[in-house]
Coordinates of C-alpha atoms in Angstrom, one line a residue:
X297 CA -26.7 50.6 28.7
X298 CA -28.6 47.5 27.8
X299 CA -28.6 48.6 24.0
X300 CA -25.3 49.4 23.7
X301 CA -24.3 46.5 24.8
X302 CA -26.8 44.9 22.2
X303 CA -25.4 46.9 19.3
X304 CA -22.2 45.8 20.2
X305 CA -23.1 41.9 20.0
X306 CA -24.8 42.9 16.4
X307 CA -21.8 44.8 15.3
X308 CA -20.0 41.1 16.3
X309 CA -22.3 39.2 14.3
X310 CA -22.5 41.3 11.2
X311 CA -18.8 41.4 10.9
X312 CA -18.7 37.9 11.6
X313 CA -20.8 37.3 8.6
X314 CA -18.8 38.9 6.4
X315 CA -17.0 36.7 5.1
X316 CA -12.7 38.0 4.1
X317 CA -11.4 37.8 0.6
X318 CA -9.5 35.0 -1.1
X319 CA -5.8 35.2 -0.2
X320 CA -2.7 33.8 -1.8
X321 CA -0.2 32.5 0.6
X322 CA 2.2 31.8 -1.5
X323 CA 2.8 31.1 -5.6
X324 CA 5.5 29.8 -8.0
X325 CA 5.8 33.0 -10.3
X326 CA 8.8 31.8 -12.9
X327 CA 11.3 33.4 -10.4
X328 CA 13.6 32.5 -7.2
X329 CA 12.4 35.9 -5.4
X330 CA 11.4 35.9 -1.4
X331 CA 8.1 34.5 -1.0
X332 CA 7.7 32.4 -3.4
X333 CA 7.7 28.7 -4.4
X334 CA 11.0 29.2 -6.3
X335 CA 12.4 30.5 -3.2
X336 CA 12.1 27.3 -1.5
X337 CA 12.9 24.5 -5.2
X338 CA 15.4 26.5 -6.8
X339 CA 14.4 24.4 -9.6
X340 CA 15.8 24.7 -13.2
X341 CA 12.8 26.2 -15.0
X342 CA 11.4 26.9 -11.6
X343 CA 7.9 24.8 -12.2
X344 CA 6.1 23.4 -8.9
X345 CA 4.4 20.4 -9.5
X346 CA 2.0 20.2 -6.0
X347 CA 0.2 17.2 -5.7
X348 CA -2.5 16.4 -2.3
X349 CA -3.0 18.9 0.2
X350 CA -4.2 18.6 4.3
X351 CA -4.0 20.5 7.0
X352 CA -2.7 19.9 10.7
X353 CA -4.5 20.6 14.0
X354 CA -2.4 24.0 14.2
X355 CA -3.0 25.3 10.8
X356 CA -0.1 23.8 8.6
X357 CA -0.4 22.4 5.5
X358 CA 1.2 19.8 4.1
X359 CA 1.3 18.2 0.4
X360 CA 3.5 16.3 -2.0
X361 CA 6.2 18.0 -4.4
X362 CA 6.7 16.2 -7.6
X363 CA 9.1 18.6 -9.0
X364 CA 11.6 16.0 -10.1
X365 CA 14.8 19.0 -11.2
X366 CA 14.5 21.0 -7.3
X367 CA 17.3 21.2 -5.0
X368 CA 14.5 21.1 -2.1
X369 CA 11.6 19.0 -1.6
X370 CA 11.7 16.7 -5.0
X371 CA 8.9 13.6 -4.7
X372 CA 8.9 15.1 -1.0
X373 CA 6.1 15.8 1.6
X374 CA 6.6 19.0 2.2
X375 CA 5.5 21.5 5.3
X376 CA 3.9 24.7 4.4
X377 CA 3.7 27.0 8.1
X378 CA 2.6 30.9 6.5
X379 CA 3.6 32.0 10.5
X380 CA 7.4 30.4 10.9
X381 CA 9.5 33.2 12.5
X382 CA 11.3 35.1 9.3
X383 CA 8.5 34.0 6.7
X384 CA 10.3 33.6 3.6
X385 CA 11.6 30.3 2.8
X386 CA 11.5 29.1 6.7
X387 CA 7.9 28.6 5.5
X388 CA 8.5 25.5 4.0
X389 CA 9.8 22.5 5.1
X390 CA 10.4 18.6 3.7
X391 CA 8.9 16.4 6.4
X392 CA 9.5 13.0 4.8
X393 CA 12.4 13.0 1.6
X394 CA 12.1 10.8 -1.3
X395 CA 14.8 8.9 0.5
X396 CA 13.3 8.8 3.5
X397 CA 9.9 7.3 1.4
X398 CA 12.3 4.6 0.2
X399 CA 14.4 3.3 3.3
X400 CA 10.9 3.1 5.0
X401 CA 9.7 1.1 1.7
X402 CA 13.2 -0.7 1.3
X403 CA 13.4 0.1 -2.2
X404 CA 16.3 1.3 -3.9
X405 CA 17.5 5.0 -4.2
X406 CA 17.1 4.8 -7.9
X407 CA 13.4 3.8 -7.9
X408 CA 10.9 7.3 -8.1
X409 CA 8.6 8.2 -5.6
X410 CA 5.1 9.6 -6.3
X411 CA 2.2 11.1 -4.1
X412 CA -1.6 10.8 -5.4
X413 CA -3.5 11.6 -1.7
X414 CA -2.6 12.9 1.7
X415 CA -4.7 13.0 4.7
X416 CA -3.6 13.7 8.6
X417 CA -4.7 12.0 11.4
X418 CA -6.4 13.2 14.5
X419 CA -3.2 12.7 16.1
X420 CA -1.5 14.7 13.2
X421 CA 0.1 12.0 11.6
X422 CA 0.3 12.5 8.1
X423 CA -0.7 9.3 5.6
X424 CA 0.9 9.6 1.8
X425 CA -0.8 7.8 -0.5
X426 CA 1.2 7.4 -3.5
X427 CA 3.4 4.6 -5.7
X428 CA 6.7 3.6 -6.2
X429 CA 6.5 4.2 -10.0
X430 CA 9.7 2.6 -11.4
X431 CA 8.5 -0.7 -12.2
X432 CA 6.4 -1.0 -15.9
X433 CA 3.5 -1.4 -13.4
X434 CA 3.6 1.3 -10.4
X435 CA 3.6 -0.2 -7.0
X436 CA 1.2 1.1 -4.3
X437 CA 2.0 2.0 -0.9
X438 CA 0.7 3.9 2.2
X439 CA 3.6 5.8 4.3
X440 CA 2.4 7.2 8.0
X441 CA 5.2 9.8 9.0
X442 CA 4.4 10.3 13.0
X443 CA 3.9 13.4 14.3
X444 CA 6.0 14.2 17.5
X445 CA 3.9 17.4 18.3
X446 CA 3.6 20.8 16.3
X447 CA 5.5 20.8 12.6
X448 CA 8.3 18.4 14.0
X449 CA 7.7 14.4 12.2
X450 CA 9.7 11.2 12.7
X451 CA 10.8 9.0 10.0
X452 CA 8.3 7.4 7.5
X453 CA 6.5 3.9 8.2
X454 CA 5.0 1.4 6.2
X455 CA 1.0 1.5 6.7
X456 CA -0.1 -0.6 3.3
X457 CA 2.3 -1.9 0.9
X458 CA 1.9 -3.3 -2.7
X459 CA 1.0 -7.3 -1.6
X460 CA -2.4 -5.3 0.0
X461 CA -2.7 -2.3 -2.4
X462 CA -1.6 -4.0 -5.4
X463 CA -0.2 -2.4 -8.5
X464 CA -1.3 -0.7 -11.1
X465 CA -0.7 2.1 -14.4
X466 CA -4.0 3.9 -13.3
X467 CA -4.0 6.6 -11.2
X468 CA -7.2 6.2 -9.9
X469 CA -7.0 5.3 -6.4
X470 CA -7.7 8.0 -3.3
X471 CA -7.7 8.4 0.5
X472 CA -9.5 9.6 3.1
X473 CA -9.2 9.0 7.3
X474 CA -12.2 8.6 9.6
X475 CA -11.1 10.8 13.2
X476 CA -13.7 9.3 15.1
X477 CA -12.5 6.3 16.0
X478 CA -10.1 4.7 18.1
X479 CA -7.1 4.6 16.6
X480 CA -7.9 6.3 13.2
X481 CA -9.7 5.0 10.3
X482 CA -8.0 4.9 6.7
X483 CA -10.8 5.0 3.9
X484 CA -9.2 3.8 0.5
X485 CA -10.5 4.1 -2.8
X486 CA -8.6 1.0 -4.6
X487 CA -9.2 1.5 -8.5
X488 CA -6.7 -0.2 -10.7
X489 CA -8.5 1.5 -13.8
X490 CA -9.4 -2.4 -15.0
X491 CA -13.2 -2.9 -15.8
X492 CA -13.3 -6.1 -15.0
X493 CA -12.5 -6.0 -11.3
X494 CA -15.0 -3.9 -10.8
X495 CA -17.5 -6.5 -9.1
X496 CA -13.7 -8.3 -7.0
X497 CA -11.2 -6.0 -5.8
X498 CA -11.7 -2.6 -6.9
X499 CA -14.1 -0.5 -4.4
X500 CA -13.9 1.6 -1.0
X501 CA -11.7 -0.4 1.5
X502 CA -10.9 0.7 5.5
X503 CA -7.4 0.3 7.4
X504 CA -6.4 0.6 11.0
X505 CA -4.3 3.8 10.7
X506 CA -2.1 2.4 13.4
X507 CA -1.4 -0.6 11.2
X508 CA 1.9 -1.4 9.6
X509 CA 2.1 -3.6 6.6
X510 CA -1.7 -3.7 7.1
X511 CA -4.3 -5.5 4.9
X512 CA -7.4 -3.1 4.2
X513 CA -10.9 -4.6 4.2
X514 CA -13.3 -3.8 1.7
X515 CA -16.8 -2.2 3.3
X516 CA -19.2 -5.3 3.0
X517 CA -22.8 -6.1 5.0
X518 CA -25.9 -7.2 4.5
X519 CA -27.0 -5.1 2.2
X520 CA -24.1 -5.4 0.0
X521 CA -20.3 -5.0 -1.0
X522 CA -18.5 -1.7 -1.7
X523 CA -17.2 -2.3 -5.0
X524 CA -16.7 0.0 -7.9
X525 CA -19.3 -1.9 -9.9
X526 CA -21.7 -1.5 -6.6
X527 CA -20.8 2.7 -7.4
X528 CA -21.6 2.6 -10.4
X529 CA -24.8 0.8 -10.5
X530 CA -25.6 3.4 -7.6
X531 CA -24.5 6.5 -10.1
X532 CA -27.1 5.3 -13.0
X533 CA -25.1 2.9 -14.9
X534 CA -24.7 -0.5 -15.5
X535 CA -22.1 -2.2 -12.8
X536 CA -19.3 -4.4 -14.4
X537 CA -20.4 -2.7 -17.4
X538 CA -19.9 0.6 -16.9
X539 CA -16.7 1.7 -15.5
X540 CA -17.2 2.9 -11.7
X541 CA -14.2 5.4 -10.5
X542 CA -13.1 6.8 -6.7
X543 CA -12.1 10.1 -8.0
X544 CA -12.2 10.8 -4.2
X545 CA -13.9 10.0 -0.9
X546 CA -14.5 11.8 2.1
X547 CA -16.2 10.8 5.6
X548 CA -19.3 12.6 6.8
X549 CA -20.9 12.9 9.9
X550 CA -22.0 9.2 11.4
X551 CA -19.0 7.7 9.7
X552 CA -20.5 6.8 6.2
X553 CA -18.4 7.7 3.0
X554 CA -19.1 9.9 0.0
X555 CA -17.3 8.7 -3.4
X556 CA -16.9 10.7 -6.1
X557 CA -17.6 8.8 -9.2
X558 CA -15.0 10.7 -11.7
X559 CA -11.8 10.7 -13.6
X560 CA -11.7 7.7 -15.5
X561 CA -15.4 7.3 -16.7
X562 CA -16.9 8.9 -19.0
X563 CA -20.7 9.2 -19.8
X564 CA -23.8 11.1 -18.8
X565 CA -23.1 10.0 -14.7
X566 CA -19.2 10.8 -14.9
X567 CA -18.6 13.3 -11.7
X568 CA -21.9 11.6 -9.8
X569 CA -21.2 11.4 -5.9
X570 CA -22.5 8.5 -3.9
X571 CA -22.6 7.1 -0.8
X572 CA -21.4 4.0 1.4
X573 CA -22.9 3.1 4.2
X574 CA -20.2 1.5 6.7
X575 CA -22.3 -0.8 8.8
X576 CA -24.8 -2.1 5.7
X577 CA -22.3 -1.8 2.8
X578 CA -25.3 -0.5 0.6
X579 CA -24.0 2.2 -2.3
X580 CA -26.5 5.1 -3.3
X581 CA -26.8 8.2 -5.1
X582 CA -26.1 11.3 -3.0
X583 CA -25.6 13.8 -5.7
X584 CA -26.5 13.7 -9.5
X585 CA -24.0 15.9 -11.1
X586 CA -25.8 15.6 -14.4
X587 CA -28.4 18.0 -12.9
X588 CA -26.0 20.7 -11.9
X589 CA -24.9 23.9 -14.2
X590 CA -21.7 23.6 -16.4
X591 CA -22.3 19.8 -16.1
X592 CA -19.1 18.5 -13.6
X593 CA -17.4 15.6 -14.4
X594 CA -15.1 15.1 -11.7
X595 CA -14.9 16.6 -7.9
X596 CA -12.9 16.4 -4.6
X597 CA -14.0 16.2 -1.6
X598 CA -13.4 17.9 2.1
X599 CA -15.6 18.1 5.3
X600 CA -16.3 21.4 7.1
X601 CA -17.1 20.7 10.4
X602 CA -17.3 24.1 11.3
X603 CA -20.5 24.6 9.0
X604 CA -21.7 21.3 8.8
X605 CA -21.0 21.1 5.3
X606 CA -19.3 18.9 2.7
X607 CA -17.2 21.2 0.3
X608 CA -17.2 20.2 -3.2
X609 CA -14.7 21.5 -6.1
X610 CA -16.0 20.9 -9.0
X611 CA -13.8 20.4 -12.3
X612 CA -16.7 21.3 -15.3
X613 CA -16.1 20.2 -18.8
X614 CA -14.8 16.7 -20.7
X615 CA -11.9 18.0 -19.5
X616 CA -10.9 20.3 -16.4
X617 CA -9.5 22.8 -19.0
X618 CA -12.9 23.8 -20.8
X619 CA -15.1 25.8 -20.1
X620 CA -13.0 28.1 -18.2
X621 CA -15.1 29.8 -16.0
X622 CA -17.6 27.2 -14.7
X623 CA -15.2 25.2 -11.9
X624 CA -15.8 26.0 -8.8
X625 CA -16.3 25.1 -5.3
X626 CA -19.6 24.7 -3.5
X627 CA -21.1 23.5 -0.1
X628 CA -24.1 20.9 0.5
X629 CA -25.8 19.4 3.6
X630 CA -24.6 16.0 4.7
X631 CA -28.0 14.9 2.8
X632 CA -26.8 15.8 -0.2
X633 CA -28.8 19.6 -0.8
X634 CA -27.0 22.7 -2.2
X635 CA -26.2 25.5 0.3
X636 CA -23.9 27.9 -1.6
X637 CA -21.3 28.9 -4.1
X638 CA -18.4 29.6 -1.9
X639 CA -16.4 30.5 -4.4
X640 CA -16.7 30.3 -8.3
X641 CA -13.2 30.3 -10.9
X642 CA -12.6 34.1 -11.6
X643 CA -13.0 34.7 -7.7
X644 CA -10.1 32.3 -6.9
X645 CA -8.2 33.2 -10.2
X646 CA -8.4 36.6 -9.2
X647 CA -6.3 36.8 -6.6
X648 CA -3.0 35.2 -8.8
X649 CA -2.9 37.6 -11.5
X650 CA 0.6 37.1 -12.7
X651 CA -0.7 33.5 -13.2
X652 CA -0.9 32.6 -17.2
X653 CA -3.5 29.9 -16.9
X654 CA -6.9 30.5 -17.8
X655 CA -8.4 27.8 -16.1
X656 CA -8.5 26.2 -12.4
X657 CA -6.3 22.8 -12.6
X658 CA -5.6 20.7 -9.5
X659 CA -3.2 17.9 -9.1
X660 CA -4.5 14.9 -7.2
X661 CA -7.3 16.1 -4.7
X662 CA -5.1 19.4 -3.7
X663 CA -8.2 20.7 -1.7
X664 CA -8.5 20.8 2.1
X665 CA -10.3 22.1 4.9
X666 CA -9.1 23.1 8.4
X667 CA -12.3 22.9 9.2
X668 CA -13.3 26.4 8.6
X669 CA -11.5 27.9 5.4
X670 CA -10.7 26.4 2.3
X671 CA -7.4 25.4 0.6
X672 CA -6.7 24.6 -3.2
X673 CA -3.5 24.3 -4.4
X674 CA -3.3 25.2 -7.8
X675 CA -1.4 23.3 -10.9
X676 CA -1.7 25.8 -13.2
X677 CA 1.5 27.9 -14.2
X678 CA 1.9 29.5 -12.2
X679 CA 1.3 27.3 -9.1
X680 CA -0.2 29.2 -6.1
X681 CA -1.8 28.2 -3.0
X682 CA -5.0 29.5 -2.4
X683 CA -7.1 29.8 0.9
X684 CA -10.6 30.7 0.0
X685 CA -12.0 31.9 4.1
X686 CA -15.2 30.9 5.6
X687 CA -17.3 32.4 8.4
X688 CA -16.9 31.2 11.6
X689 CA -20.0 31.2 13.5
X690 CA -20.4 33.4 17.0
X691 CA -22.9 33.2 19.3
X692 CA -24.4 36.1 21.4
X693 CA -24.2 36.6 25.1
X694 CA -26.9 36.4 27.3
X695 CA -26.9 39.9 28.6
X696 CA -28.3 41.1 31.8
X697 CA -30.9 42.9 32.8
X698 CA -28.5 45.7 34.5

């Protein structure tokens, strides 16, 4: 009896260890049909734009529709639940309206709404980072919509606003949230794209999540001050000189920050990932993406507490169109080593073949983690929303001696 019982626990584990296929929950395929994207726009043309992507605490995801033409969900946060009752189009929900954005903001209904980064609380409040991008200079802002339990969310608040963010044409900023403290941490990449405020204002700031119109402080100790300039003296090049980027930052075990030094560089340490230390303020190298294959020049970031790991997709080439089959995502150790390939471009690509695109494309750190699995959001056309699964570790019983 003992060994059956012991070939059943093996059984367990092996299957465990196998990890599922890539699935695709859902995809904007050029039509209005059930289950897809155009099910839920209606959109002249039919073209998702998806920007950002998170997930809450009961497995929804939620990310930022830029399609400016839909009936539903235009410069929206919108809900993605693949288990609402009916499926279909009761998959989808708008949690905070571009209306909705600018009452909370008190701009005017004319004025356009934009998303760049999303993260959720551990409370599962959702944070939008984004800009009001009427003005010749876009305007930047933090929105908090509260969660009032499960896929239900109050109206939008005010957690930043321009006179702390500041405003800017570049694109270049990014968020993150640290869960372990008390209320929630906001970690904000502030990069107005101008060299020479590299050494002042632009670098890795923090934010009481809980804050409304709050200032963010930039990460600063004895050691130094988290500035741009600081990331890119710690990526190899010269800082002030050299322009440093926050293509995106993530928080890692013992609350220090990785920063993705990407998008707006260029150079032989473009796509380099360092780190901040929070208490010290000291910037250095944690990955040197020069040494990698296919050479990447840009990468977002997501923890996987489930494994330990920091998930990495990687965008390969000068730019993330070429060469098409090298982007992919991988996992390392919180010290920076290589663990896997957990999935490379034709695996993902694979599973949308009606999809034209030839190459992996994502708009504005759509990649997330629920903590186990993967999610990318795709912006190629088509659009499809991709979870890429990940094996959940089991352990074995202590069996008896009976």
């Amino acid at each position: 009896m003992r060994l059956t019982i012991l070939s059943i626990g093996l059984i367990l584990i092996i299957r465990s260890l196998m990890a599922a296929p890539i699935e695709l929950l859902v995809e904007d395929d050029g039509t209005f049909n059930a289950g897809t994207l155009g099910e839920f726009l209606q959109s002249p043309g039919n073209d998702s734009d998806p920007n950002c992507l998170d997930v809450l605490s009961n497995g929804s995801l939620v990310y930022f529709e830029t399609q400016f033409d839909c009936v539903n969900g235009a410069d929206s946060v919108v809900l993605f639940d693949e288990d609402a009752p009916g499926g279909g189009v009761n998959r989808f929900a708008v949690i905070a309206s571009e209306a909705a954005l600018q009452t909370a903001a008190g701009l005017a209904t004319t004025e356009n709404i934009g998303g760049v980064d999303i993260a959720v609380g551990d409370n599962d409040n959702v944070y939008l980072l984004g800009t009001n991008t009427t003005p010749a200079t876009p305007e930047w802002y933090i929105w908090r919509i509260p969660s009032t339990g499960g896929n239900s969310f109050s109206a939008p608040e005010i957690a930043a606003n321009p006179t702390a963010l500041g405003a800017s044409a570049g694109g270049d900023y990014s968020l993150g949230i640290d869960l372990s403290t008390d209320p929630d941490t906001l970690i904000i990449g502030i990069d107005d794209s101008v060299l020479a405020n590299d050494t002042t204002t632009n670098g890795i700031y923090t934010l009481d999540a809980s804050a409304t119109n709050g200032t963010p402080t930039i990460i600063s100790g004895g050691s130094g001050t988290a500035t741009l300039a600081a990331v890119s003296t710690a990526s190899g090049d010269v800082g002030g000189t050299d322009k440093g980027t926050c293509s995106d930052v993530v928080v890692i075990p013992g609350g220090n920050i990785l920063v993705c030094n990407g998008t707006s560089g260029a150079g032989p340490t473009r796509g380099n990932i360092v780190e901040v230390d929070r208490v010290s303020g000291a910037v250095s190298l944690w990955l040197d993406a020069g040494l990698l294959g296919g050479t990447p020049i840009q990468a977002s970031l997501a923890y996987n507490a489930t494994s330990n790991r920091v998930g990495v997709f990687w965008f390969v080439g000068a730019v993330s169109g070429a060469p098409t089959t090298d982007d992919r995502i991988e996992e390392y150790t919180a010290a920076g080593v290589f663990d896997k390939i957990v999935a490379s471009e034709p695996d993902i690509e694979a599973v949308q073949p009606s999809s034209p695109s030839t190459d992996l494309n994502i708009f504005s750190n759509a990649f997330a983690t629920d903590g186990t699995n993967y999610y990318v959001f795709l912006g190629n056309n088509y659009e499809g929303l991709i979870r890429v699964p990940q094996v959940i570790p089991v352990e074995l019983s202590v069996f008896s001696a009976d």
